[in-house]
Short mmCIF file of C-alpha atoms and ligand atoms in Angstrom, two decimals:
data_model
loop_
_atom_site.label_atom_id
_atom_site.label_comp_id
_atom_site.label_asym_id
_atom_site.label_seq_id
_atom_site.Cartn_x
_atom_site.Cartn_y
_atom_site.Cartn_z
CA UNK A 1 -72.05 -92.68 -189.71
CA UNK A 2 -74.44 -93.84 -187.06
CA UNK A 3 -77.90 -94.63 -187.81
CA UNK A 4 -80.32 -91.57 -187.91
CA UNK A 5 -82.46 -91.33 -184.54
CA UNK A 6 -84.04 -88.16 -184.19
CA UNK A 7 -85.79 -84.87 -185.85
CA UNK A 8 -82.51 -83.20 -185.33
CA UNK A 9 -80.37 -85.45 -187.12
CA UNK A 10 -83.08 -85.63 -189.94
CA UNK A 11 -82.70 -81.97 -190.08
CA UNK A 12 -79.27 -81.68 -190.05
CA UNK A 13 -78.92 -83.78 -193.41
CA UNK A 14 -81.45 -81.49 -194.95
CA UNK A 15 -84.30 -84.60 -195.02
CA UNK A 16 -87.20 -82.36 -192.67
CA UNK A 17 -89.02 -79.33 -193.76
CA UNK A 18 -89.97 -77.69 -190.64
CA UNK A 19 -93.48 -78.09 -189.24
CA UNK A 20 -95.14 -78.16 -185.77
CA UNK A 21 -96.70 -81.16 -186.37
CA UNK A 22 -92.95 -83.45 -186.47
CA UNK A 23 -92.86 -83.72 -182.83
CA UNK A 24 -96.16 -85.65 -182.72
CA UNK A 25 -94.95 -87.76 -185.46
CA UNK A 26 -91.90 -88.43 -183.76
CA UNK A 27 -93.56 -89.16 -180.37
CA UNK A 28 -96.22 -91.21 -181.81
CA UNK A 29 -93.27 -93.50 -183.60
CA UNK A 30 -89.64 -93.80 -183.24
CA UNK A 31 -87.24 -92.61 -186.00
CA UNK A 32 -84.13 -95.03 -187.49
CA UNK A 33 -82.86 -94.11 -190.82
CA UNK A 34 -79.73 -96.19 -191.41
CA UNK A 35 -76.54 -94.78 -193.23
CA UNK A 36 -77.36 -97.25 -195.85
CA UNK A 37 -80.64 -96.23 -196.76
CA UNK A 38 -79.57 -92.30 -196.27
CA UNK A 39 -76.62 -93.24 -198.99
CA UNK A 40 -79.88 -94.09 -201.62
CA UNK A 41 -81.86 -90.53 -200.71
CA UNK A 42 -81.64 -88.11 -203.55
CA UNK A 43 -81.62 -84.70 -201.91
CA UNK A 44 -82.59 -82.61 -204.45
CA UNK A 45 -86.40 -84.91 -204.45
CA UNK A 46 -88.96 -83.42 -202.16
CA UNK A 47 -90.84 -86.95 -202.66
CA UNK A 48 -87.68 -88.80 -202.62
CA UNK A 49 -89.32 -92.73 -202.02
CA UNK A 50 -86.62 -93.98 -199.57
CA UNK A 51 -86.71 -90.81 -197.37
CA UNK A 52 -90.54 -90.74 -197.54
CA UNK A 53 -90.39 -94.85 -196.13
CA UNK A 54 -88.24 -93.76 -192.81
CA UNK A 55 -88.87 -89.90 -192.54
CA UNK A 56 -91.78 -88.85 -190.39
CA UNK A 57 -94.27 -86.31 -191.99
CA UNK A 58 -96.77 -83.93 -190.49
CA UNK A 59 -99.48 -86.07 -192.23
CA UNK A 60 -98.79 -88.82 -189.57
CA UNK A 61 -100.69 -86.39 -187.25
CA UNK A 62 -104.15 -86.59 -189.42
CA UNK A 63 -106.16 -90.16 -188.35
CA UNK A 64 -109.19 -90.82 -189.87
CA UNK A 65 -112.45 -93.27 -187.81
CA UNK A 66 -111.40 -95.64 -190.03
CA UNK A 67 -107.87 -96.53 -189.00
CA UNK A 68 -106.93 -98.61 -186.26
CA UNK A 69 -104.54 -99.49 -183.60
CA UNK A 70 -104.39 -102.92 -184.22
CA UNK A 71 -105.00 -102.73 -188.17
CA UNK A 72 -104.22 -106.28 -188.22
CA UNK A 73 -105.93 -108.02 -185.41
CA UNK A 74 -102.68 -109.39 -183.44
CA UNK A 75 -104.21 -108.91 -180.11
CA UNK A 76 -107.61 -110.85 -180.83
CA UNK A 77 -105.73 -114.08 -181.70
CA UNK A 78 -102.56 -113.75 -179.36
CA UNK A 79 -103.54 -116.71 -177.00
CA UNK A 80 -100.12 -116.26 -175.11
CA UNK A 81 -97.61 -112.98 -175.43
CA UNK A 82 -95.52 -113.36 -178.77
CA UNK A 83 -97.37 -115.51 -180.87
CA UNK A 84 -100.41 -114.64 -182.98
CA UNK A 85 -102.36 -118.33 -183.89
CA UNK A 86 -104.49 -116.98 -186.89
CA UNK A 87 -104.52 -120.16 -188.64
CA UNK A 88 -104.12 -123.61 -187.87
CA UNK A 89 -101.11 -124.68 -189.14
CA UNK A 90 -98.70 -121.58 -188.60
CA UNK A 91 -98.00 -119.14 -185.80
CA UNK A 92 -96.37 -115.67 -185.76
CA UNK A 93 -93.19 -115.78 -182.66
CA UNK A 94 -92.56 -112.08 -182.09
CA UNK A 95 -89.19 -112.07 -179.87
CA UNK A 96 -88.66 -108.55 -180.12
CA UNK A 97 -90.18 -105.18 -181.17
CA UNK A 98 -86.94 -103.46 -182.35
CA UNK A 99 -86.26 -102.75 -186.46
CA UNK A 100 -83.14 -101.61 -187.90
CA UNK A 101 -84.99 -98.38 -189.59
CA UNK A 102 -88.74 -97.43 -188.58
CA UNK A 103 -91.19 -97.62 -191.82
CA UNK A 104 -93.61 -94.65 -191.27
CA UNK A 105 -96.62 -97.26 -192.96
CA UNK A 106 -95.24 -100.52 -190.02
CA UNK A 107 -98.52 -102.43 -189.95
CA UNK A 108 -97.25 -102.40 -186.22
CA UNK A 109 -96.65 -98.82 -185.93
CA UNK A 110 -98.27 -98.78 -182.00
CA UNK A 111 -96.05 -101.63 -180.83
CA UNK A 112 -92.49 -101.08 -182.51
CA UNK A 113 -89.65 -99.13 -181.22
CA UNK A 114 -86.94 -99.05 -179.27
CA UNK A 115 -89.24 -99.33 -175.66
CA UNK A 116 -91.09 -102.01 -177.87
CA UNK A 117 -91.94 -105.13 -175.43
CA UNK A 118 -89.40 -107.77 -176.30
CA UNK A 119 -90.50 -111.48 -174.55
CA UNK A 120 -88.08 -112.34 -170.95
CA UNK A 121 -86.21 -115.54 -171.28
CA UNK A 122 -89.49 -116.48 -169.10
CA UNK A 123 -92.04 -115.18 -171.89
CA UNK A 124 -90.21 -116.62 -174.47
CA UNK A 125 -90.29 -120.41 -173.03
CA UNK A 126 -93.96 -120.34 -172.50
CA UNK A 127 -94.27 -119.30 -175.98
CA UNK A 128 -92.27 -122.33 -177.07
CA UNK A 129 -94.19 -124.40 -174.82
CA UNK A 130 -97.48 -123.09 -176.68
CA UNK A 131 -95.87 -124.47 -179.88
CA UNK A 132 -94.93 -127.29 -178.30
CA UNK A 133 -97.97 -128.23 -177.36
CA UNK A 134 -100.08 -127.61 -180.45
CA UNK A 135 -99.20 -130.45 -182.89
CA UNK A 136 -100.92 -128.80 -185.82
CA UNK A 137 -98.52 -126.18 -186.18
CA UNK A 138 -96.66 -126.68 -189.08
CA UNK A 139 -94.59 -123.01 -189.70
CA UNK A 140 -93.27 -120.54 -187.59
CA UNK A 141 -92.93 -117.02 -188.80
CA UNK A 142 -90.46 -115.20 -186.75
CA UNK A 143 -91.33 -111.54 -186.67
CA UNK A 144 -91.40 -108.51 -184.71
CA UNK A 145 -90.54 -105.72 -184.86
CA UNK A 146 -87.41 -107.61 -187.29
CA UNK A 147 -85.61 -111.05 -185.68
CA UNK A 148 -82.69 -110.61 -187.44
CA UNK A 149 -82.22 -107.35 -184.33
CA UNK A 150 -81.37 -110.85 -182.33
CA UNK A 151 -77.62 -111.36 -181.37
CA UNK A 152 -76.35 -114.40 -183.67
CA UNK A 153 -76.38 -116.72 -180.73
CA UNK A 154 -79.83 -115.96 -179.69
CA UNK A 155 -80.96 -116.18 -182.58
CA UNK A 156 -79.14 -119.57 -182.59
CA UNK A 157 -80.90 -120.58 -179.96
CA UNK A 158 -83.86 -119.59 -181.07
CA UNK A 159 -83.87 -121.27 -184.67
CA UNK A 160 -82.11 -124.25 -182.82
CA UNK A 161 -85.08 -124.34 -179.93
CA UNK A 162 -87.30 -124.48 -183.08
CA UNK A 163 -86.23 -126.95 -184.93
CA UNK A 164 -86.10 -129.63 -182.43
CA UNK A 165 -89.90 -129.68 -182.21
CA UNK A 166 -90.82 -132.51 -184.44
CA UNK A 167 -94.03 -131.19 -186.16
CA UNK A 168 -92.29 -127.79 -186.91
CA UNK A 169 -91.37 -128.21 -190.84
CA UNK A 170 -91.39 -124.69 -191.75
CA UNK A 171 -89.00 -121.82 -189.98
CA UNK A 172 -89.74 -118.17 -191.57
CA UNK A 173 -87.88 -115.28 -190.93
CA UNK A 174 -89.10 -112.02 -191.74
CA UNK A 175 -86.83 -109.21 -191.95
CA UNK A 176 -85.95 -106.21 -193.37
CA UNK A 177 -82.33 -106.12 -192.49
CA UNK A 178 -80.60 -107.48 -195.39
CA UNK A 179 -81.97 -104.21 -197.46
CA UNK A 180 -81.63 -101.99 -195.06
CA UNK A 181 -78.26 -102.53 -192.64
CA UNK A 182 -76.67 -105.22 -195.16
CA UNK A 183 -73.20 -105.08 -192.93
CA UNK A 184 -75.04 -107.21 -189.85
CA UNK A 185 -75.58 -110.43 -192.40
CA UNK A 186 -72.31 -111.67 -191.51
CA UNK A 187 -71.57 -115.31 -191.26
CA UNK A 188 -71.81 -115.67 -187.87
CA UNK A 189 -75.73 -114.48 -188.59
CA UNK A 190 -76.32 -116.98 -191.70
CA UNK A 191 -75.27 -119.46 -189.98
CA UNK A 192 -77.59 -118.94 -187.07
CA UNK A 193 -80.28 -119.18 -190.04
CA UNK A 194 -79.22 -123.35 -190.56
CA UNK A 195 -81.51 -125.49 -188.69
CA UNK A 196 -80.50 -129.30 -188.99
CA UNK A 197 -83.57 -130.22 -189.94
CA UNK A 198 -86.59 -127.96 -190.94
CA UNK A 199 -86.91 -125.49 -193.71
CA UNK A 200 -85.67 -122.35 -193.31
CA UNK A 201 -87.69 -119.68 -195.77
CA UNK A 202 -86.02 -116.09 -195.72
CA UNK A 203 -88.76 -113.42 -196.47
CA UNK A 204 -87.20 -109.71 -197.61
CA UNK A 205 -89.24 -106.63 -197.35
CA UNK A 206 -88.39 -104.37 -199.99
CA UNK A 207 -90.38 -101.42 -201.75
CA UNK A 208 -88.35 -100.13 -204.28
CA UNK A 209 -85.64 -100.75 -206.93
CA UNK A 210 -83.52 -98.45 -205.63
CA UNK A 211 -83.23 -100.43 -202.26
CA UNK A 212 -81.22 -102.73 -203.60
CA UNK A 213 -78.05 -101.15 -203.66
CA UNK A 214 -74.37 -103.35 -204.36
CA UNK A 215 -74.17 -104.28 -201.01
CA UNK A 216 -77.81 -105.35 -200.46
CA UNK A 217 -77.55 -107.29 -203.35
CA UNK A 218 -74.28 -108.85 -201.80
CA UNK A 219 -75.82 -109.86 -198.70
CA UNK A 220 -78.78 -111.41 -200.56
CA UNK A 221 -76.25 -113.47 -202.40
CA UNK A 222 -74.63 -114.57 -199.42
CA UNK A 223 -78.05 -115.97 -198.49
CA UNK A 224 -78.79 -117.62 -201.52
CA UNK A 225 -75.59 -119.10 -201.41
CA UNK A 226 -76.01 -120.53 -198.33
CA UNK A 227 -79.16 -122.63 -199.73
CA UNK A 228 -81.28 -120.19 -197.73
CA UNK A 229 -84.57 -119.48 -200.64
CA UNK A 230 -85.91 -116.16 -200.11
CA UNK A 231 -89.40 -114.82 -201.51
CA UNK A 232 -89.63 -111.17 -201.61
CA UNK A 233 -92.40 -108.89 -199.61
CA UNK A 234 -93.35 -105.37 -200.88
CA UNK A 235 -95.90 -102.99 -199.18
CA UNK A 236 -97.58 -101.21 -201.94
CA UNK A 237 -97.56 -97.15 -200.89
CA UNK A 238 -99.17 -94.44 -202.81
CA UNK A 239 -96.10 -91.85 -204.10
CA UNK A 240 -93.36 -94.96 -203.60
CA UNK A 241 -93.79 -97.39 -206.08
CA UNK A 242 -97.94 -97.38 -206.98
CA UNK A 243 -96.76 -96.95 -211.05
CA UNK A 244 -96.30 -100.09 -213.38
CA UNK A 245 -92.67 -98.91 -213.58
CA UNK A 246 -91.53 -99.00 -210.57
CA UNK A 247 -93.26 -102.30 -209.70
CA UNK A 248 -91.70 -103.74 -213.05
CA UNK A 249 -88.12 -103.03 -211.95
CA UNK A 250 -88.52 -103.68 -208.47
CA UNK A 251 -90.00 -107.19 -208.89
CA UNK A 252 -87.17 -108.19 -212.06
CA UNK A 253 -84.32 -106.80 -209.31
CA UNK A 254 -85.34 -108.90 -206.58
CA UNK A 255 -85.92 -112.01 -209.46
CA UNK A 256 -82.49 -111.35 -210.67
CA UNK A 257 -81.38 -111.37 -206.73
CA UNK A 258 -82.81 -114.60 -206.55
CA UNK A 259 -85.54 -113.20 -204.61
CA UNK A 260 -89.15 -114.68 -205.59
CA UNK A 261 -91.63 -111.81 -205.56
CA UNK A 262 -94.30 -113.26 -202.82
CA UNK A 263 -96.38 -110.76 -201.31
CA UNK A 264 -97.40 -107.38 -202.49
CA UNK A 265 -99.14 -106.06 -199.53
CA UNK A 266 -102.05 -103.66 -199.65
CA UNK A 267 -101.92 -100.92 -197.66
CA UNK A 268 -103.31 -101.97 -193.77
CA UNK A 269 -105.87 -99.36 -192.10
CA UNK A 270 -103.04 -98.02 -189.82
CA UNK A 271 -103.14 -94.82 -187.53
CA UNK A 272 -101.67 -91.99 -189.58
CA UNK A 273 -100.74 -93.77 -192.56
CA UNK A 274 -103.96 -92.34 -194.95
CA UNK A 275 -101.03 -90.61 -197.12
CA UNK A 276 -99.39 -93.67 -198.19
CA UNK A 277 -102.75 -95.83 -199.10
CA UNK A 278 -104.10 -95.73 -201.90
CA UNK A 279 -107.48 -97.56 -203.33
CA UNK A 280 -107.97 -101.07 -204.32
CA UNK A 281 -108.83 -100.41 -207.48
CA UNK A 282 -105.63 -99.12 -208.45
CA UNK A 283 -103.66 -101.88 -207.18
CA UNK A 284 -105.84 -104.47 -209.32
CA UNK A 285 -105.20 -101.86 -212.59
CA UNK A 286 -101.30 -102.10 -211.56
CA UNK A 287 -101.22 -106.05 -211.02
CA UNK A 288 -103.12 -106.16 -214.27
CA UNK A 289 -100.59 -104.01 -215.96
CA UNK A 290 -97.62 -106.28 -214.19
CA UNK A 291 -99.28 -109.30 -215.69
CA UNK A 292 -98.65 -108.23 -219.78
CA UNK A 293 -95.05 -107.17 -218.55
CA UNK A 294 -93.83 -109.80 -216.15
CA UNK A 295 -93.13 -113.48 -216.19
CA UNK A 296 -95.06 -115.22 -213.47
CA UNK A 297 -91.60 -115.79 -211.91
CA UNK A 298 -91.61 -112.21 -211.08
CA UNK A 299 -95.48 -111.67 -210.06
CA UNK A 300 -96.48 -111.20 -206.50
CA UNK A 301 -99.88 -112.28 -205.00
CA UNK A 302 -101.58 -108.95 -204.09
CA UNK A 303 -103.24 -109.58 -200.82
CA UNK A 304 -105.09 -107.44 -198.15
CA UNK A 305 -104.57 -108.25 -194.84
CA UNK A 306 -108.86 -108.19 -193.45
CA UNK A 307 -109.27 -105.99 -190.56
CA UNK A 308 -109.67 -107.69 -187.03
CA UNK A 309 -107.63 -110.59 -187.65
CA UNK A 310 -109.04 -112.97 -189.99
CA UNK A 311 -105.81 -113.14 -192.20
CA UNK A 312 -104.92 -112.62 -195.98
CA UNK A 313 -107.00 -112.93 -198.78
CA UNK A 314 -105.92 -112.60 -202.39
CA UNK A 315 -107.66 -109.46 -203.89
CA UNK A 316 -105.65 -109.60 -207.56
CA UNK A 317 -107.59 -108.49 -210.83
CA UNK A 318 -110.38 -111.04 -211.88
CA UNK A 319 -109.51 -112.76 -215.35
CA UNK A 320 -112.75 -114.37 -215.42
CA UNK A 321 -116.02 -112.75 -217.06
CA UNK A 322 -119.39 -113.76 -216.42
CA UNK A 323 -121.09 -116.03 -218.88
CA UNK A 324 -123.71 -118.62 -218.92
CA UNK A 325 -122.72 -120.53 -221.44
CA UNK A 326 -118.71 -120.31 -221.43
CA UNK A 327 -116.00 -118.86 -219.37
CA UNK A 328 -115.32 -115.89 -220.25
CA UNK A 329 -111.24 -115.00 -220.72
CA UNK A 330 -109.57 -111.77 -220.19
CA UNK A 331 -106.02 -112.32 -221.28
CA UNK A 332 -102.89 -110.32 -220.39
CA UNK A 333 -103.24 -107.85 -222.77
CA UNK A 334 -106.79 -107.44 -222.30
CA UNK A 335 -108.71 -109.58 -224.87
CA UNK A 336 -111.67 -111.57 -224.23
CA UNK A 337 -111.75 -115.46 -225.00
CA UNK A 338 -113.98 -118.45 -224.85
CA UNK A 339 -113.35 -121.47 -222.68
CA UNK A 340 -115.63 -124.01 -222.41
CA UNK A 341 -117.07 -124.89 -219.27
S1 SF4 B 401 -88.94 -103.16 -190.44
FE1 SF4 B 401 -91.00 -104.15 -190.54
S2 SF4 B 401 -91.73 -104.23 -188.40
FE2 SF4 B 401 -90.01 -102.77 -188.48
S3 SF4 B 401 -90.92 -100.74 -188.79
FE3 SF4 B 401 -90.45 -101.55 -190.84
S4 SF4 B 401 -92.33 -102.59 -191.48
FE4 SF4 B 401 -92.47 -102.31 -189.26
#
């Protein structure tokens, strides 16, 4: 079965409930909903959390002042097209804008898609030469839209290009295709993903348990395998996996996966996506739940992304009470200590 394109096919498999509203979510973002992920939807679950990730809703059509086109800041530190240069030692290298599904929440909702701008041969040299020419960059992140959309020889070429800068040490893919369309890791693509001499980190977005399926898992054994370490990246998305159990068995699969829980992402301030956010608060009660359940193997950082492009910042539970005369201790199961100072 091919992958899932348009309101039609959604309503075909029985996924849409029929409302006005669809074709403006459709227009505003394009629809992919691969056979894999359609295998995990359970029909009979109005608020299945796989078909809510890829299906569009008629809530997409609501934006409140407070969202934004650029929820991120990309634009305000893109000094050349493709790379964002938000802090000194890394860049973001965005050669494409395609995905193997469309996530309804994509911090990048306005730019991905099939018409997405992917960078000309031209484009693409000019953002090597950027790298090239900035000796404090450290890390790449290769992003998009998802990298791993790349034939295995460009993306070859790409990783290859990469690591024969000499102050590159870091090469990080993000993608989402080993949960998603597990069939395209073949070996021709891992080894694409073996520079001779940097480090090659693999980061996986996934947001639920159920996402890793036999053959996902498969596919993220083949990278392990390959001596390729992955870290895991989860969005977290109010009706998909905002409950301590969920989060508990999504972050021991993707340990047991080898997969080292790195990121859990709060929610960005994007058009249309008010449905799936959910307040800060709640994700510091959940991370504070995770920590009494969860070995620190398995705990992500939970981070917020600040508006306008001045990067990540850490905005976990605070373990620390205020006290003049000692710190103050909260401890996993929420008991209060003294510690010297
Ligand atoms: S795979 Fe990543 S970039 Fe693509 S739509 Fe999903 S979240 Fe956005």
């Amino acid at each position: 079965m091919p992958t899932l394109r348009t309101l039609k096919a959604l309503e075909r498999e029985g996924l849409l409930t029929p409302d006005p509203r669809l074709a403006e979510a459709a227009q505003a973002m394009a629809i992919a909903l691969t056979p894999e992920m359609l295998a995990l939807i359970d029909r009979g679950d109005p608020g299945d959390p796989i078909a809510r990730q890829f299906v569009p809703s008629a809530a997409e059509t609501e934006v409140s002042p407070d969202e934004l086109a650029d929820p991120i800041g990309d634009e305000a530190r893109s000094p050349v097209k493709g790379i964002v240069h938000r802090y000194p030692d890394r860049v973001l290298l965005k050669p494409l804008h395609v995905c193997p599904v469309y996530c309804r929440f994509c911090f990048r909702r306005e730019k991905v898609g099939p018409g997405g701008e992917a960078l000309s041969a031209a484009e693409l040299e000019a953002a090597l030469a950027y790298i090239h020419a900035h000796p404090e960059i450290w890390e790449v992140i290769l992003t998009g839209g998802d990298p791993l959309m790349l034939a295995p020889r460009r993306l070859a070429e790409l990783v290859a290009a990469l690591d024969a800068i000499p102050h590159i040490g870091v090469i990080r893919i993000h993608s989402r295709v080993p949960i998603v369309d597990p069939g395209r890791m073949t070996d021709e693509l891992i080894a694409a993903l073996k520079p001779r001499r940097a480090a090659l980190w693999f980061g996986v977005h996934c947001n639920h348990p159920r996402e890793l399926a036999p053959s996902t898992r498969a596919a993220l054994a083949r990278l392990a395998d390959a001596g390729i370490p992955l870290m895991g990246q989860t969005v977290l998305l109010a009706g998909i996996n905002d409950d301590v159990e969920t989060l508990d068995q999504l972050m021991r699969a993707l340990v047991t996966a080898r997969v080292k829980p790195y990121y859990l992402h709060h929610p960005d301030l994007v058009r249309g996506t008010g449905h799936f956010r959910l307040s800060v608060d709640r994700g510091q009660a959940l991370m504070k739940a995770l920590r009494g359940r969860l070995s620190g193997l398995a705990q992500p950082t939970y981070v917020l992304d600040v508006p306008g492009g001045h990067g990540k910042v850490p905005i976990g539970p605070a373990y620390l009470g205020d006290d003049p005369d000692a710190l103050l201790i909260e401890d996993a199961f929420g008991e209060q200590h003294r510690y010297p100072r």
